[in-house]
mmCIF file with all atom_site columns, C-alpha atoms in Angstrom:
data_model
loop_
_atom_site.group_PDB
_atom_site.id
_atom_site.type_symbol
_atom_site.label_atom_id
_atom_site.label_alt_id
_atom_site.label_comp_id
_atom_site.label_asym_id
_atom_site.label_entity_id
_atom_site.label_seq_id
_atom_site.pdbx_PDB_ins_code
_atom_site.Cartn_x
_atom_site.Cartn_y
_atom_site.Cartn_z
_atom_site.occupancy
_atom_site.B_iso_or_equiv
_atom_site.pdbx_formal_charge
_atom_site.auth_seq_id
_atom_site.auth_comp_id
_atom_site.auth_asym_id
_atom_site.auth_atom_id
_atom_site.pdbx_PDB_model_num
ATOM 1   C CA . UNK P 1 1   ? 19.500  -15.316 -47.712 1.00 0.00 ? 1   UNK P CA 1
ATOM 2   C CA . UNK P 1 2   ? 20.272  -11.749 -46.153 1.00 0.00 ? 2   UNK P CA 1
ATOM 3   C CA . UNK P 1 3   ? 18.895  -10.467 -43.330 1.00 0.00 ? 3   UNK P CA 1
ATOM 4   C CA . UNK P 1 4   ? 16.993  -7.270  -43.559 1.00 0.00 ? 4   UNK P CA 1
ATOM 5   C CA . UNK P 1 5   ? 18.718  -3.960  -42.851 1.00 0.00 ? 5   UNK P CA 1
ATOM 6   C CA . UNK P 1 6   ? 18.598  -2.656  -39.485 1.00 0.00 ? 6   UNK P CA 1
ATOM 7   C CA . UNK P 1 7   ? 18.009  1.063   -38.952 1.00 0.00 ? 7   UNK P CA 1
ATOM 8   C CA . UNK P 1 8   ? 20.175  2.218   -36.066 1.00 0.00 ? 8   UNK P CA 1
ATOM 9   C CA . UNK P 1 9   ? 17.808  3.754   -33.376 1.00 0.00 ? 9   UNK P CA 1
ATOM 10  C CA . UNK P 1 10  ? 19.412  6.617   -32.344 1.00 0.00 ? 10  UNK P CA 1
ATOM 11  C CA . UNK P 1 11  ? 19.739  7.476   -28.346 1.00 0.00 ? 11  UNK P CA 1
ATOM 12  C CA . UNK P 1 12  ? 19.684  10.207  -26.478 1.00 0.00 ? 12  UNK P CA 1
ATOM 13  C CA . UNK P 1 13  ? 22.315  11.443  -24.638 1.00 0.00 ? 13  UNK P CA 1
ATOM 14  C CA . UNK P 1 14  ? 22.083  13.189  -21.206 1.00 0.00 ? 14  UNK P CA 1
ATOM 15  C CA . UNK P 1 15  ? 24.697  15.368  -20.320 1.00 0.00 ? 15  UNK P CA 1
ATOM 16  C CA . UNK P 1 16  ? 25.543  16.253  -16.676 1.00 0.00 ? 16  UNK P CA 1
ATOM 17  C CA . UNK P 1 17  ? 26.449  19.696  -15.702 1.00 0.00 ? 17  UNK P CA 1
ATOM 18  C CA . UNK P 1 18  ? 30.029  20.854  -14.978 1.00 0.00 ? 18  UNK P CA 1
ATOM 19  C CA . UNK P 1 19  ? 30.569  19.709  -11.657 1.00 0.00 ? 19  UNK P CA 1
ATOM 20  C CA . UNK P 1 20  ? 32.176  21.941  -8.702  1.00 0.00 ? 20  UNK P CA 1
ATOM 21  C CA . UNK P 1 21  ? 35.564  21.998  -9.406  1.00 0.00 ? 21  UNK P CA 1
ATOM 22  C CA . UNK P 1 22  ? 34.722  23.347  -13.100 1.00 0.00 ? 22  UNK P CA 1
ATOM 23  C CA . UNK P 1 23  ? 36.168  20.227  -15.359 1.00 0.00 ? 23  UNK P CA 1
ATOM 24  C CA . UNK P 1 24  ? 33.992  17.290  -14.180 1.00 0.00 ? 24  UNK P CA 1
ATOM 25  C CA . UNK P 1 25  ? 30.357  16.261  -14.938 1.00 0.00 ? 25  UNK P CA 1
ATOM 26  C CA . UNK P 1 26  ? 28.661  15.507  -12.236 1.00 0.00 ? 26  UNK P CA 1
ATOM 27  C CA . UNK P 1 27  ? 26.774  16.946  -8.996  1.00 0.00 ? 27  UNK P CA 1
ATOM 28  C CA . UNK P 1 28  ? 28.125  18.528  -6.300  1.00 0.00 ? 28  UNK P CA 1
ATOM 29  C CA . UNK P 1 29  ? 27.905  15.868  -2.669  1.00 0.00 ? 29  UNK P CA 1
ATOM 30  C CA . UNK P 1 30  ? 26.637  19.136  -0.910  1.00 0.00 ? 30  UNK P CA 1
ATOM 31  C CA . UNK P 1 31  ? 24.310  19.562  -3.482  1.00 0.00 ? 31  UNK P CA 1
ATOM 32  C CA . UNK P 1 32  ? 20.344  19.291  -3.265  1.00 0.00 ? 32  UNK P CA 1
ATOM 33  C CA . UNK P 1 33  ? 20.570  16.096  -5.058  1.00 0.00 ? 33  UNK P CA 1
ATOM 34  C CA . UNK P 1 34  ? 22.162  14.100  -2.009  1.00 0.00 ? 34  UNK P CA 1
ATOM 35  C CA . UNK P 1 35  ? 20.791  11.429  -0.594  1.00 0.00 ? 35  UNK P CA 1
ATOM 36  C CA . UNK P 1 36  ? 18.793  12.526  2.812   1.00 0.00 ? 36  UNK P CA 1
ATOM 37  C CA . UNK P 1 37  ? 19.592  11.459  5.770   1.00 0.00 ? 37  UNK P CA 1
ATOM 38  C CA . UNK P 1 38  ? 16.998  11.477  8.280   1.00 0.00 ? 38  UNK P CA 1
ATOM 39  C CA . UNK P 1 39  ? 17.145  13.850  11.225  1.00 0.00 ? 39  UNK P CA 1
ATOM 40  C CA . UNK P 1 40  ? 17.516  12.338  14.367  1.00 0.00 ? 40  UNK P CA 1
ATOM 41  C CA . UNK P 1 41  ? 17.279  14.703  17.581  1.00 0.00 ? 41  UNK P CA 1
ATOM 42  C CA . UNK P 1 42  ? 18.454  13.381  21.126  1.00 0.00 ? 42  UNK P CA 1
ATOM 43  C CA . UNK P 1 43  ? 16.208  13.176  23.993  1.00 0.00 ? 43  UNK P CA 1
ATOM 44  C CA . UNK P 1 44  ? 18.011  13.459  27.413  1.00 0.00 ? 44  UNK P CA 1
ATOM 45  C CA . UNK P 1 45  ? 19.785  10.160  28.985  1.00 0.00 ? 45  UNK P CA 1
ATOM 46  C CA . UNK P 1 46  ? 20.963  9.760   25.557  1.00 0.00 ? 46  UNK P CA 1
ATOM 47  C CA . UNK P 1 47  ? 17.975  8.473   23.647  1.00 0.00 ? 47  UNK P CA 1
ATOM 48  C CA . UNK P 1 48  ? 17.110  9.356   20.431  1.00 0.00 ? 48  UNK P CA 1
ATOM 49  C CA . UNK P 1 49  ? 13.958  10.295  19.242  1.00 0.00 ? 49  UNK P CA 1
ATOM 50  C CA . UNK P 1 50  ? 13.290  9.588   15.239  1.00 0.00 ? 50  UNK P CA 1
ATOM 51  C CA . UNK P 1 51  ? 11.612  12.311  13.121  1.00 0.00 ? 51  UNK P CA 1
ATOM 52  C CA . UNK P 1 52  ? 7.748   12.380  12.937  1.00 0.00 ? 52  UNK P CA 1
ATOM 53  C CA . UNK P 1 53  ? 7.877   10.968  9.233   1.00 0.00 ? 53  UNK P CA 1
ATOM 54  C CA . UNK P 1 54  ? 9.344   7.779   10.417  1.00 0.00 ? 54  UNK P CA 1
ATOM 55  C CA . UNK P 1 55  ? 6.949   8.142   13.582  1.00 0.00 ? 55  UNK P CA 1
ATOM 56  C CA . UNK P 1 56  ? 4.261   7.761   11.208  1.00 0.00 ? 56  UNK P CA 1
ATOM 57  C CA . UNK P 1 57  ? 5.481   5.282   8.683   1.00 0.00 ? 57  UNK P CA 1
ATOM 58  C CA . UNK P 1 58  ? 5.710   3.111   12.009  1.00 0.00 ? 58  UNK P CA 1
ATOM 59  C CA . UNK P 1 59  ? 2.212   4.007   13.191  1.00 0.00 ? 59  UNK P CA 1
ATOM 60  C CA . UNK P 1 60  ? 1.220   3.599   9.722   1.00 0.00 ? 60  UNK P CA 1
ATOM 61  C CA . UNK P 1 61  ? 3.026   -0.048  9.259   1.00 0.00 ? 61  UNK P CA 1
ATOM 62  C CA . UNK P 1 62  ? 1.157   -1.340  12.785  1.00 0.00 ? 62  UNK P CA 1
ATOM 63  C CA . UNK P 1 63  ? -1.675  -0.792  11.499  1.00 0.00 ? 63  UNK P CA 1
ATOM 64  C CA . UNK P 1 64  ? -1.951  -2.475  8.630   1.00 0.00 ? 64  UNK P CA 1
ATOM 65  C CA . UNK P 1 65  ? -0.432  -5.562  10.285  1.00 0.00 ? 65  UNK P CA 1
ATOM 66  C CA . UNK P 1 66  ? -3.225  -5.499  12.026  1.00 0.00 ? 66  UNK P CA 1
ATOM 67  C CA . UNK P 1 67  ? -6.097  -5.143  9.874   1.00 0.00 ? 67  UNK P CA 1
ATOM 68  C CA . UNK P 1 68  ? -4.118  -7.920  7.630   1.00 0.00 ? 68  UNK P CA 1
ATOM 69  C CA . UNK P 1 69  ? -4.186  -10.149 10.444  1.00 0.00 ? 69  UNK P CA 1
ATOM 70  C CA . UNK P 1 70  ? -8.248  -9.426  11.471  1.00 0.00 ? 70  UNK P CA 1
ATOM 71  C CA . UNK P 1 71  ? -8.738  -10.296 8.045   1.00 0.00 ? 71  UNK P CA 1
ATOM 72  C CA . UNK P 1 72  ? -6.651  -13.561 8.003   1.00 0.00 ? 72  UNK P CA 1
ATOM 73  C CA . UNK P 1 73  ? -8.816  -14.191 11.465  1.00 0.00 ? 73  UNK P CA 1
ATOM 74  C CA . UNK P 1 74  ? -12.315 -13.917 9.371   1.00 0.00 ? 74  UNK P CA 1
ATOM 75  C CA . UNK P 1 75  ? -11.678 -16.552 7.508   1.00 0.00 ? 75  UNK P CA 1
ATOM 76  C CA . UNK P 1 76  ? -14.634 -19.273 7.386   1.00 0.00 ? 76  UNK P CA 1
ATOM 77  C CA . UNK P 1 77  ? -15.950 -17.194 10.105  1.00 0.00 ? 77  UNK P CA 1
ATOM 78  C CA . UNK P 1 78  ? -19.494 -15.812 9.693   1.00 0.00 ? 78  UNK P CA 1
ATOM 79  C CA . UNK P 1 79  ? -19.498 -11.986 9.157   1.00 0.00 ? 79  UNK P CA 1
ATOM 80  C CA . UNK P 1 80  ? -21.574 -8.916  9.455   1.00 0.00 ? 80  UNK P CA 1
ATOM 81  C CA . UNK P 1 81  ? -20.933 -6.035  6.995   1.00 0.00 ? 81  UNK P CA 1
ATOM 82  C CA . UNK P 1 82  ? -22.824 -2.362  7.337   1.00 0.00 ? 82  UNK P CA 1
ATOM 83  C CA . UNK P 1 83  ? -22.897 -1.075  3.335   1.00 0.00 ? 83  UNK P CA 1
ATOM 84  C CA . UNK P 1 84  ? -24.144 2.469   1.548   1.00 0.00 ? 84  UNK P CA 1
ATOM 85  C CA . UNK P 1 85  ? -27.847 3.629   2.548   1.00 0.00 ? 85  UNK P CA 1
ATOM 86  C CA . UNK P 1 86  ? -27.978 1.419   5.711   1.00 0.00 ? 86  UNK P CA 1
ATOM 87  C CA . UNK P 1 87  ? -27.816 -2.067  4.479   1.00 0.00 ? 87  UNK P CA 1
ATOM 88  C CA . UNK P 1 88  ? -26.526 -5.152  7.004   1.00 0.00 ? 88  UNK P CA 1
ATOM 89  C CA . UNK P 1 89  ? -25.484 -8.239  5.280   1.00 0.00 ? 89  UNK P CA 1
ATOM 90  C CA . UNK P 1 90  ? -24.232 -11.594 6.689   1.00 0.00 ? 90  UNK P CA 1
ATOM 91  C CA . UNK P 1 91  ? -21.883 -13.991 4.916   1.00 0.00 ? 91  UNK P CA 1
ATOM 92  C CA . UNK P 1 92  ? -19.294 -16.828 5.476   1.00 0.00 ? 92  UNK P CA 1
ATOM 93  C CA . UNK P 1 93  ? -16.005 -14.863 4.814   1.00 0.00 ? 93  UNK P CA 1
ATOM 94  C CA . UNK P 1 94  ? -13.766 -16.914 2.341   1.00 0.00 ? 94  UNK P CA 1
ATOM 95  C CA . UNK P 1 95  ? -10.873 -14.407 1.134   1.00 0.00 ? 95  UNK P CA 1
ATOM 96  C CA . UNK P 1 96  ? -9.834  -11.454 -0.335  1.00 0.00 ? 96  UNK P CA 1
ATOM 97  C CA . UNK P 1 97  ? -7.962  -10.592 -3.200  1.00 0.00 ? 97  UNK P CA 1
ATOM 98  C CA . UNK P 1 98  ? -4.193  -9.213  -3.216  1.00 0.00 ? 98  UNK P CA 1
ATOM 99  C CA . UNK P 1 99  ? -5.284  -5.452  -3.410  1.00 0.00 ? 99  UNK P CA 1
ATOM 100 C CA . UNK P 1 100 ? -7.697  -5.957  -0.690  1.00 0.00 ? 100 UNK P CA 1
ATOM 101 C CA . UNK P 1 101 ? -10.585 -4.718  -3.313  1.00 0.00 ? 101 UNK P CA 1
ATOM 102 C CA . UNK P 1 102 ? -12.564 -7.141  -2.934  1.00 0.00 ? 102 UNK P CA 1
ATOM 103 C CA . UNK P 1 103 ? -14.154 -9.854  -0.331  1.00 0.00 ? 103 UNK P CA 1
ATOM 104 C CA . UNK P 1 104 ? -15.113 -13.310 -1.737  1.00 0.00 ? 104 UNK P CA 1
ATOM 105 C CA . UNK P 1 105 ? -18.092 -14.688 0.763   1.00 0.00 ? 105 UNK P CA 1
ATOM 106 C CA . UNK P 1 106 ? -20.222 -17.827 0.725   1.00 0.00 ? 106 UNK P CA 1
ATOM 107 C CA . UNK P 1 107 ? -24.045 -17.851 1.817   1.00 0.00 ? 107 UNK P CA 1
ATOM 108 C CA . UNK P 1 108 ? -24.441 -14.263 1.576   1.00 0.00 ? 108 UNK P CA 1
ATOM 109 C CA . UNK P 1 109 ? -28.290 -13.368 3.304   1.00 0.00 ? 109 UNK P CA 1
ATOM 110 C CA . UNK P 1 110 ? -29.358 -10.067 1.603   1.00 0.00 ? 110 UNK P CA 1
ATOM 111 C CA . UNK P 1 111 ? -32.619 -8.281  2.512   1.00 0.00 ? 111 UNK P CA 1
ATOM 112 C CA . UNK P 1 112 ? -34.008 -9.873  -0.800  1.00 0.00 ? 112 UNK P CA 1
ATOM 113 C CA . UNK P 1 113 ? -32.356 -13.165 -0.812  1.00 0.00 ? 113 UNK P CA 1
ATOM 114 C CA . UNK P 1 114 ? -29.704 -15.514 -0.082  1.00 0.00 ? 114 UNK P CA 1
ATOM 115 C CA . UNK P 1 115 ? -26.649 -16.227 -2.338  1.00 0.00 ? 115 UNK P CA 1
ATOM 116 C CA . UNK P 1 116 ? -24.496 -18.939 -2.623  1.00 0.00 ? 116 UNK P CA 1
ATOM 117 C CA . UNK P 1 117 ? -21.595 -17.125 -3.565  1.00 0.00 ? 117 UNK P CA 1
ATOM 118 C CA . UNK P 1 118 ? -21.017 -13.476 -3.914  1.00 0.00 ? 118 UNK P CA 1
ATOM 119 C CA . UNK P 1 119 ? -18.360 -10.516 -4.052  1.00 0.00 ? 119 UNK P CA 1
ATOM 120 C CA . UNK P 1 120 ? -18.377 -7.455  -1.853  1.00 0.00 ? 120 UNK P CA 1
ATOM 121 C CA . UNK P 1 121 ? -16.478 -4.485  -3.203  1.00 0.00 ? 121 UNK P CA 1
ATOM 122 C CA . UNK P 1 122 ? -14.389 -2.685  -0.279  1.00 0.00 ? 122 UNK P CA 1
ATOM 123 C CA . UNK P 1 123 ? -15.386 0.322   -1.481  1.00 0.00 ? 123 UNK P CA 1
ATOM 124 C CA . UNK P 1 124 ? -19.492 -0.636  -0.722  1.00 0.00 ? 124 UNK P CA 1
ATOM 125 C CA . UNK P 1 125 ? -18.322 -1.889  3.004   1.00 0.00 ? 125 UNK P CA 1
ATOM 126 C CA . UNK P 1 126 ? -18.197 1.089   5.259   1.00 0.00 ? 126 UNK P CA 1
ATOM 127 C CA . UNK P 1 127 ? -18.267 -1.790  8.040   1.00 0.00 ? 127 UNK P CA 1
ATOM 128 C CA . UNK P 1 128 ? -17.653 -4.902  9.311   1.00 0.00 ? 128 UNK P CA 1
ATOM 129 C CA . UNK P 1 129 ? -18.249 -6.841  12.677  1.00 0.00 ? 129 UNK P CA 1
ATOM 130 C CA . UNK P 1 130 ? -17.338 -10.805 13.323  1.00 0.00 ? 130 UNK P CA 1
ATOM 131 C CA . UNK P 1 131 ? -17.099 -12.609 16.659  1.00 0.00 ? 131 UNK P CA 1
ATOM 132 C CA . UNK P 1 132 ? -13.524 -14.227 17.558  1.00 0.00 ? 132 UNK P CA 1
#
């Protein structure tokens, strides 16, 4: 038995631009496609001071430590959430899921009712409150 004939699948080809000295392909190491280094400025008695993108990344980074770690601190802790149109709910907070999209809660008390277990999207919470 034969196999079947294969169709070669042709592929493109990218060629580079002449580099600087005129006979090469390539990029220039002065050129805008170098890697960027990060501008650091010195701030008497020799410190340095980083540049406000990486002053923000930090910021950025500390704070959502620490809203990971209030929600790792909910956990089987009961928990007040403010939704749309003025709405307080209570729950037993259980978890969340790896986008942070969604809370899972237990014994959810609604104005209409209590359920056993429920969902909360994020995007319905503009709030929530729990005691430590």
């Amino acid at each position: 038995m034969q196999s079947p004939l294969t169709i070669p699948m042709p592929v493109p080809v990218l060629r580079l631009p002449r580099g600087p000295d005129g006979f090469s392909r390539g990029f220039a190491p002065d050129g805008r496609r170098t890697i960027l280094r990060p501008e650091v400025t010195e701030v008497g008695e020799g410190r340095i001071q980083d540049p406000p993108e990486a002053q923000e990344q930090r910021a950025r980074a500390a704070l959502r430590e620490r809203y990971l770690r209030s929600l790792l601190a909910m956990v089987g802790r009961p928990v007040r959430f403010t939704l749309h149109e003025g709405v307080h709910v209570s729950a037993q907070f259980g978890a969340t899921d790896l986008d942070v999209a969604n809370f899972y809660v237990s014994q959810l008390q609604t104005p209409i009712g209590v359920q056993a277990e429920a969902l909360l999207r994020c995007s319905d919470v503009i709030s929530y409150s729990f005691k430590l």
